[in-house]
Amino acid sequence: MYCPFCRNPDSRVVDSRIQDDGSAIRRRRQCPKCGRRFTTIETTSLTVVKRSGVGEPFSRSKVINGVRKACQGRPVTEDDLAMLAQEVEETVRGSGAAEIQAHEVGLAILGPLRKLDHVAYLRFASVYQSFDSLEDFEAAIELLRSEHAEATADDAFDED
Ligand SMILES: [Zn+2]
């Protein structure tokens, strides 16, 4: 790891700490040549393999960009998107695999997006699962309706 300031190829670790969620280690380093400090973040690599077979590192911002279009005009905030991306990352990292298929990332998005906004979910699912008929939409809406009914029934039960 080169010093980002003077490109000296050597640095000394002055502090290490594990990130709160345990997914990464941050190291504070000091360059012995110019004396400046910088931080490195160490995390397990997670590669997303696209349909073409090309792999690229998992990125939360890619997840957010993929979902943002479906959320246009919906009451979904940047915080909501950040939380969704975090949930997606936890799900795909939870599998323990170093390599996952791109469609698994899409699957991991569907669950949290369904909880976040029904319209955005239908938009995303219709593209992602290639809905090609009204029946596909009807089936997805039916699923949302039955979940909503269950949630409402649970609420009523809680109030008892
Ligand atoms: Zn330096």
PDB file of C-alpha atoms and ligand atoms in Angstrom:
ATOM      1  CA  MET A   1       0.000   0.000   0.000  1.00  0.00           C
ATOM      2  CA  TYR A   2       1.640   3.212  -1.215  1.00  0.00           C
ATOM      3  CA  CYS A   3       1.384   6.408   0.828  1.00  0.00           C
ATOM      4  CA  PRO A   4      -1.310   8.433  -1.014  1.00  0.00           C
ATOM      5  CA  PHE A   5       0.658  11.633  -0.422  1.00  0.00           C
ATOM      6  CA  CYS A   6       4.238  10.812  -1.408  1.00  0.00           C
ATOM      7  CA  ARG A   7       3.907   7.308  -2.926  1.00  0.00           C
ATOM      8  CA  ASN A   8       6.372   5.865  -0.423  1.00  0.00           C
ATOM      9  CA  PRO A   9       5.806   2.079  -0.614  1.00  0.00           C
ATOM     10  CA  ASP A  10       5.925   1.571   3.152  1.00  0.00           C
ATOM     11  CA  SER A  11       3.606   2.559   5.997  1.00  0.00           C
ATOM     12  CA  ARG A  12       3.190   1.774   9.678  1.00  0.00           C
ATOM     13  CA  VAL A  13      -0.134   0.832  11.340  1.00  0.00           C
ATOM     14  CA  VAL A  14      -0.787   3.160  14.266  1.00  0.00           C
ATOM     15  CA  ASP A  15      -4.345   2.084  15.091  1.00  0.00           C
ATOM     16  CA  SER A  16      -6.799  -0.704  14.080  1.00  0.00           C
ATOM     17  CA  ARG A  17     -10.446  -0.892  14.835  1.00  0.00           C
ATOM     18  CA  ILE A  18     -13.283  -3.166  13.797  1.00  0.00           C
ATOM     19  CA  GLN A  19     -16.268  -1.425  12.282  1.00  0.00           C
ATOM     20  CA  ASP A  20     -19.427  -1.560  14.425  1.00  0.00           C
ATOM     21  CA  ASP A  21     -21.162  -4.186  12.315  1.00  0.00           C
ATOM     22  CA  GLY A  22     -18.020  -6.323  12.211  1.00  0.00           C
ATOM     23  CA  SER A  23     -17.844  -6.276   8.411  1.00  0.00           C
ATOM     24  CA  ALA A  24     -14.582  -4.351   8.076  1.00  0.00           C
ATOM     25  CA  ILE A  25     -11.406  -3.278   9.824  1.00  0.00           C
ATOM     26  CA  ARG A  26     -10.180   0.306   9.595  1.00  0.00           C
ATOM     27  CA  ARG A  27      -6.463   0.850   9.978  1.00  0.00           C
ATOM     28  CA  ARG A  28      -4.874   4.198  10.638  1.00  0.00           C
ATOM     29  CA  ARG A  29      -1.458   4.268   8.994  1.00  0.00           C
ATOM     30  CA  GLN A  30       1.449   6.643   9.092  1.00  0.00           C
ATOM     31  CA  CYS A  31       3.992   7.102   6.370  1.00  0.00           C
ATOM     32  CA  PRO A  32       7.558   6.997   7.809  1.00  0.00           C
ATOM     33  CA  LYS A  33       8.842   9.194   4.980  1.00  0.00           C
ATOM     34  CA  CYS A  34       6.448  12.184   4.933  1.00  0.00           C
ATOM     35  CA  GLY A  35       4.854  11.556   8.344  1.00  0.00           C
ATOM     36  CA  ARG A  36       1.280  11.960   7.094  1.00  0.00           C
ATOM     37  CA  ARG A  37      -1.533   9.672   8.186  1.00  0.00           C
ATOM     38  CA  PHE A  38      -4.194   7.899   6.156  1.00  0.00           C
ATOM     39  CA  THR A  39      -6.857   5.236   6.680  1.00  0.00           C
ATOM     40  CA  THR A  40      -7.278   1.913   4.943  1.00  0.00           C
ATOM     41  CA  ILE A  41     -10.364  -0.252   5.142  1.00  0.00           C
ATOM     42  CA  GLU A  42     -10.051  -4.001   4.968  1.00  0.00           C
ATOM     43  CA  THR A  43     -13.122  -6.013   4.056  1.00  0.00           C
ATOM     44  CA  THR A  44     -13.829  -9.475   2.639  1.00  0.00           C
ATOM     45  CA  SER A  45     -14.110  -9.298  -1.096  1.00  0.00           C
ATOM     46  CA  LEU A  46     -17.475 -10.013  -2.635  1.00  0.00           C
ATOM     47  CA  THR A  47     -17.658 -10.391  -6.383  1.00  0.00           C
ATOM     48  CA  VAL A  48     -20.848 -10.055  -8.361  1.00  0.00           C
ATOM     49  CA  VAL A  49     -20.806 -12.137 -11.539  1.00  0.00           C
ATOM     50  CA  LYS A  50     -22.875 -10.663 -14.334  1.00  0.00           C
ATOM     51  CA  ARG A  51     -24.747 -12.731 -16.906  1.00  0.00           C
ATOM     52  CA  SER A  52     -21.884 -12.103 -19.342  1.00  0.00           C
ATOM     53  CA  GLY A  53     -19.559 -13.870 -16.882  1.00  0.00           C
ATOM     54  CA  VAL A  54     -17.703 -10.672 -16.005  1.00  0.00           C
ATOM     55  CA  GLY A  55     -17.125 -10.160 -12.282  1.00  0.00           C
ATOM     56  CA  GLU A  56     -17.089  -6.855 -10.446  1.00  0.00           C
ATOM     57  CA  PRO A  57     -16.875  -5.946  -6.757  1.00  0.00           C
ATOM     58  CA  PHE A  58     -20.202  -5.669  -4.923  1.00  0.00           C
ATOM     59  CA  SER A  59     -21.140  -2.045  -4.437  1.00  0.00           C
ATOM     60  CA  ARG A  60     -23.963  -0.533  -2.423  1.00  0.00           C
ATOM     61  CA  SER A  61     -24.107   2.447  -4.742  1.00  0.00           C
ATOM     62  CA  LYS A  62     -24.844   0.127  -7.683  1.00  0.00           C
ATOM     63  CA  VAL A  63     -27.759  -1.325  -5.705  1.00  0.00           C
ATOM     64  CA  ILE A  64     -29.022   2.175  -4.914  1.00  0.00           C
ATOM     65  CA  ASN A  65     -28.731   3.292  -8.548  1.00  0.00           C
ATOM     66  CA  GLY A  66     -30.604   0.187  -9.658  1.00  0.00           C
ATOM     67  CA  VAL A  67     -33.480   0.856  -7.279  1.00  0.00           C
ATOM     68  CA  ARG A  68     -33.597   4.651  -7.555  1.00  0.00           C
ATOM     69  CA  LYS A  69     -35.244   4.640 -10.977  1.00  0.00           C
ATOM     70  CA  ALA A  70     -38.076   2.458  -9.674  1.00  0.00           C
ATOM     71  CA  CYS A  71     -38.544   4.912  -6.785  1.00  0.00           C
ATOM     72  CA  GLN A  72     -39.012   8.016  -8.951  1.00  0.00           C
ATOM     73  CA  GLY A  73     -41.886  10.144  -7.658  1.00  0.00           C
ATOM     74  CA  ARG A  74     -42.346   7.869  -4.639  1.00  0.00           C
ATOM     75  CA  PRO A  75     -41.950   8.931  -0.990  1.00  0.00           C
ATOM     76  CA  VAL A  76     -38.596   7.153  -0.677  1.00  0.00           C
ATOM     77  CA  THR A  77     -35.664   9.070   0.837  1.00  0.00           C
ATOM     78  CA  GLU A  78     -31.918   8.714   0.316  1.00  0.00           C
ATOM     79  CA  ASP A  79     -31.783   7.283   3.852  1.00  0.00           C
ATOM     80  CA  ASP A  80     -34.344   4.643   2.883  1.00  0.00           C
ATOM     81  CA  LEU A  81     -32.190   3.700  -0.124  1.00  0.00           C
ATOM     82  CA  ALA A  82     -29.031   3.544   2.005  1.00  0.00           C
ATOM     83  CA  MET A  83     -30.786   1.285   4.524  1.00  0.00           C
ATOM     84  CA  LEU A  84     -32.073  -0.928   1.721  1.00  0.00           C
ATOM     85  CA  ALA A  85     -28.590  -1.249   0.221  1.00  0.00           C
ATOM     86  CA  GLN A  86     -27.194  -2.164   3.635  1.00  0.00           C
ATOM     87  CA  GLU A  87     -29.864  -4.837   4.083  1.00  0.00           C
ATOM     88  CA  VAL A  88     -29.081  -6.206   0.628  1.00  0.00           C
ATOM     89  CA  GLU A  89     -25.361  -6.329   1.415  1.00  0.00           C
ATOM     90  CA  GLU A  90     -26.021  -8.120   4.718  1.00  0.00           C
ATOM     91  CA  THR A  91     -28.200 -10.671   2.910  1.00  0.00           C
ATOM     92  CA  VAL A  92     -25.704 -11.443   0.147  1.00  0.00           C
ATOM     93  CA  ARG A  93     -22.705 -11.461   2.510  1.00  0.00           C
ATOM     94  CA  GLY A  94     -24.729 -13.681   4.841  1.00  0.00           C
ATOM     95  CA  SER A  95     -24.547 -16.461   2.268  1.00  0.00           C
ATOM     96  CA  GLY A  96     -20.813 -16.620   3.037  1.00  0.00           C
ATOM     97  CA  ALA A  97     -19.888 -16.995  -0.623  1.00  0.00           C
ATOM     98  CA  ALA A  98     -17.086 -14.870  -2.076  1.00  0.00           C
ATOM     99  CA  GLU A  99     -18.848 -14.817  -5.432  1.00  0.00           C
ATOM    100  CA  ILE A 100     -22.530 -14.317  -6.158  1.00  0.00           C
ATOM    101  CA  GLN A 101     -24.588 -14.088  -9.321  1.00  0.00           C
ATOM    102  CA  ALA A 102     -26.053 -10.714 -10.269  1.00  0.00           C
ATOM    103  CA  HIS A 103     -29.588 -12.139 -10.156  1.00  0.00           C
ATOM    104  CA  GLU A 104     -29.068 -13.064  -6.489  1.00  0.00           C
ATOM    105  CA  VAL A 105     -28.478  -9.386  -5.773  1.00  0.00           C
ATOM    106  CA  GLY A 106     -31.766  -8.629  -7.563  1.00  0.00           C
ATOM    107  CA  LEU A 107     -33.555 -11.243  -5.461  1.00  0.00           C
ATOM    108  CA  ALA A 108     -32.090  -9.752  -2.285  1.00  0.00           C
ATOM    109  CA  ILE A 109     -33.461  -6.339  -3.342  1.00  0.00           C
ATOM    110  CA  LEU A 110     -37.060  -7.543  -3.822  1.00  0.00           C
ATOM    111  CA  GLY A 111     -37.765  -8.292  -0.138  1.00  0.00           C
ATOM    112  CA  PRO A 112     -36.698  -4.979   1.428  1.00  0.00           C
ATOM    113  CA  LEU A 113     -38.123  -2.987  -1.509  1.00  0.00           C
ATOM    114  CA  ARG A 114     -41.519  -4.657  -1.014  1.00  0.00           C
ATOM    115  CA  LYS A 115     -41.521  -3.429   2.587  1.00  0.00           C
ATOM    116  CA  LEU A 116     -40.391   0.052   1.523  1.00  0.00           C
ATOM    117  CA  ASP A 117     -42.832   0.957  -1.235  1.00  0.00           C
ATOM    118  CA  HIS A 118     -45.364  -1.182  -3.098  1.00  0.00           C
ATOM    119  CA  VAL A 119     -45.341   0.845  -6.306  1.00  0.00           C
ATOM    120  CA  ALA A 120     -41.535   0.930  -6.504  1.00  0.00           C
ATOM    121  CA  TYR A 121     -41.537  -2.805  -5.825  1.00  0.00           C
ATOM    122  CA  LEU A 122     -43.951  -3.499  -8.690  1.00  0.00           C
ATOM    123  CA  ARG A 123     -41.884  -1.355 -11.053  1.00  0.00           C
ATOM    124  CA  PHE A 124     -38.632  -3.054 -10.076  1.00  0.00           C
ATOM    125  CA  ALA A 125     -40.103  -6.569 -10.073  1.00  0.00           C
ATOM    126  CA  SER A 126     -41.774  -6.041 -13.453  1.00  0.00           C
ATOM    127  CA  VAL A 127     -38.425  -5.250 -15.048  1.00  0.00           C
ATOM    128  CA  TYR A 128     -36.318  -7.625 -13.009  1.00  0.00           C
ATOM    129  CA  GLN A 129     -38.655 -10.611 -13.305  1.00  0.00           C
ATOM    130  CA  SER A 130     -39.643  -9.613 -16.877  1.00  0.00           C
ATOM    131  CA  PHE A 131     -43.400  -9.406 -16.330  1.00  0.00           C
ATOM    132  CA  ASP A 132     -44.919  -9.738 -19.767  1.00  0.00           C
ATOM    133  CA  SER A 133     -48.639  -9.883 -19.082  1.00  0.00           C
ATOM    134  CA  LEU A 134     -51.347  -8.355 -16.910  1.00  0.00           C
ATOM    135  CA  GLU A 135     -51.554 -11.700 -15.136  1.00  0.00           C
ATOM    136  CA  ASP A 136     -47.961 -11.285 -13.903  1.00  0.00           C
ATOM    137  CA  PHE A 137     -48.894  -7.924 -12.405  1.00  0.00           C
ATOM    138  CA  GLU A 138     -52.110  -9.350 -10.957  1.00  0.00           C
ATOM    139  CA  ALA A 139     -50.223 -12.156  -9.257  1.00  0.00           C
ATOM    140  CA  ALA A 140     -47.687  -9.714  -7.773  1.00  0.00           C
ATOM    141  CA  ILE A 141     -50.449  -7.372  -6.594  1.00  0.00           C
ATOM    142  CA  GLU A 142     -52.372 -10.308  -5.129  1.00  0.00           C
ATOM    143  CA  LEU A 143     -49.258 -11.224  -3.135  1.00  0.00           C
ATOM    144  CA  LEU A 144     -48.926  -7.641  -1.860  1.00  0.00           C
ATOM    145  CA  ARG A 145     -52.649  -7.586  -0.939  1.00  0.00           C
ATOM    146  CA  SER A 146     -52.467 -10.818   1.033  1.00  0.00           C
ATOM    147  CA  GLU A 147     -49.336  -9.623   2.882  1.00  0.00           C
ATOM    148  CA  HIS A 148     -51.045  -6.319   3.639  1.00  0.00           C
ATOM    149  CA  ALA A 149     -54.126  -8.149   4.940  1.00  0.00           C
ATOM    150  CA  GLU A 150     -51.910 -10.288   7.178  1.00  0.00           C
ATOM    151  CA  ALA A 151     -50.102  -7.233   8.535  1.00  0.00           C
ATOM    152  CA  THR A 152     -53.434  -5.519   9.220  1.00  0.00           C
ATOM    153  CA  ALA A 153     -54.730  -8.622  10.996  1.00  0.00           C
ATOM    154  CA  ASP A 154     -51.566  -8.672  13.121  1.00  0.00           C
ATOM    155  CA  ASP A 155     -52.095  -5.029  14.063  1.00  0.00           C
ATOM    156  CA  ALA A 156     -55.672  -5.741  15.130  1.00  0.00           C
ATOM    157  CA  PHE A 157     -54.456  -8.648  17.204  1.00  0.00           C
ATOM    158  CA  ASP A 158     -51.811  -6.472  18.901  1.00  0.00           C
ATOM    159  CA  GLU A 159     -54.385  -3.895  19.892  1.00  0.00           C
ATOM    160  CA  ASP A 160     -56.506  -6.492  21.682  1.00  0.00           C
TER     161      ASP A 160
HETATM  162 ZN    ZN B   1       4.279   9.662   2.583  1.00  0.00          ZN
END
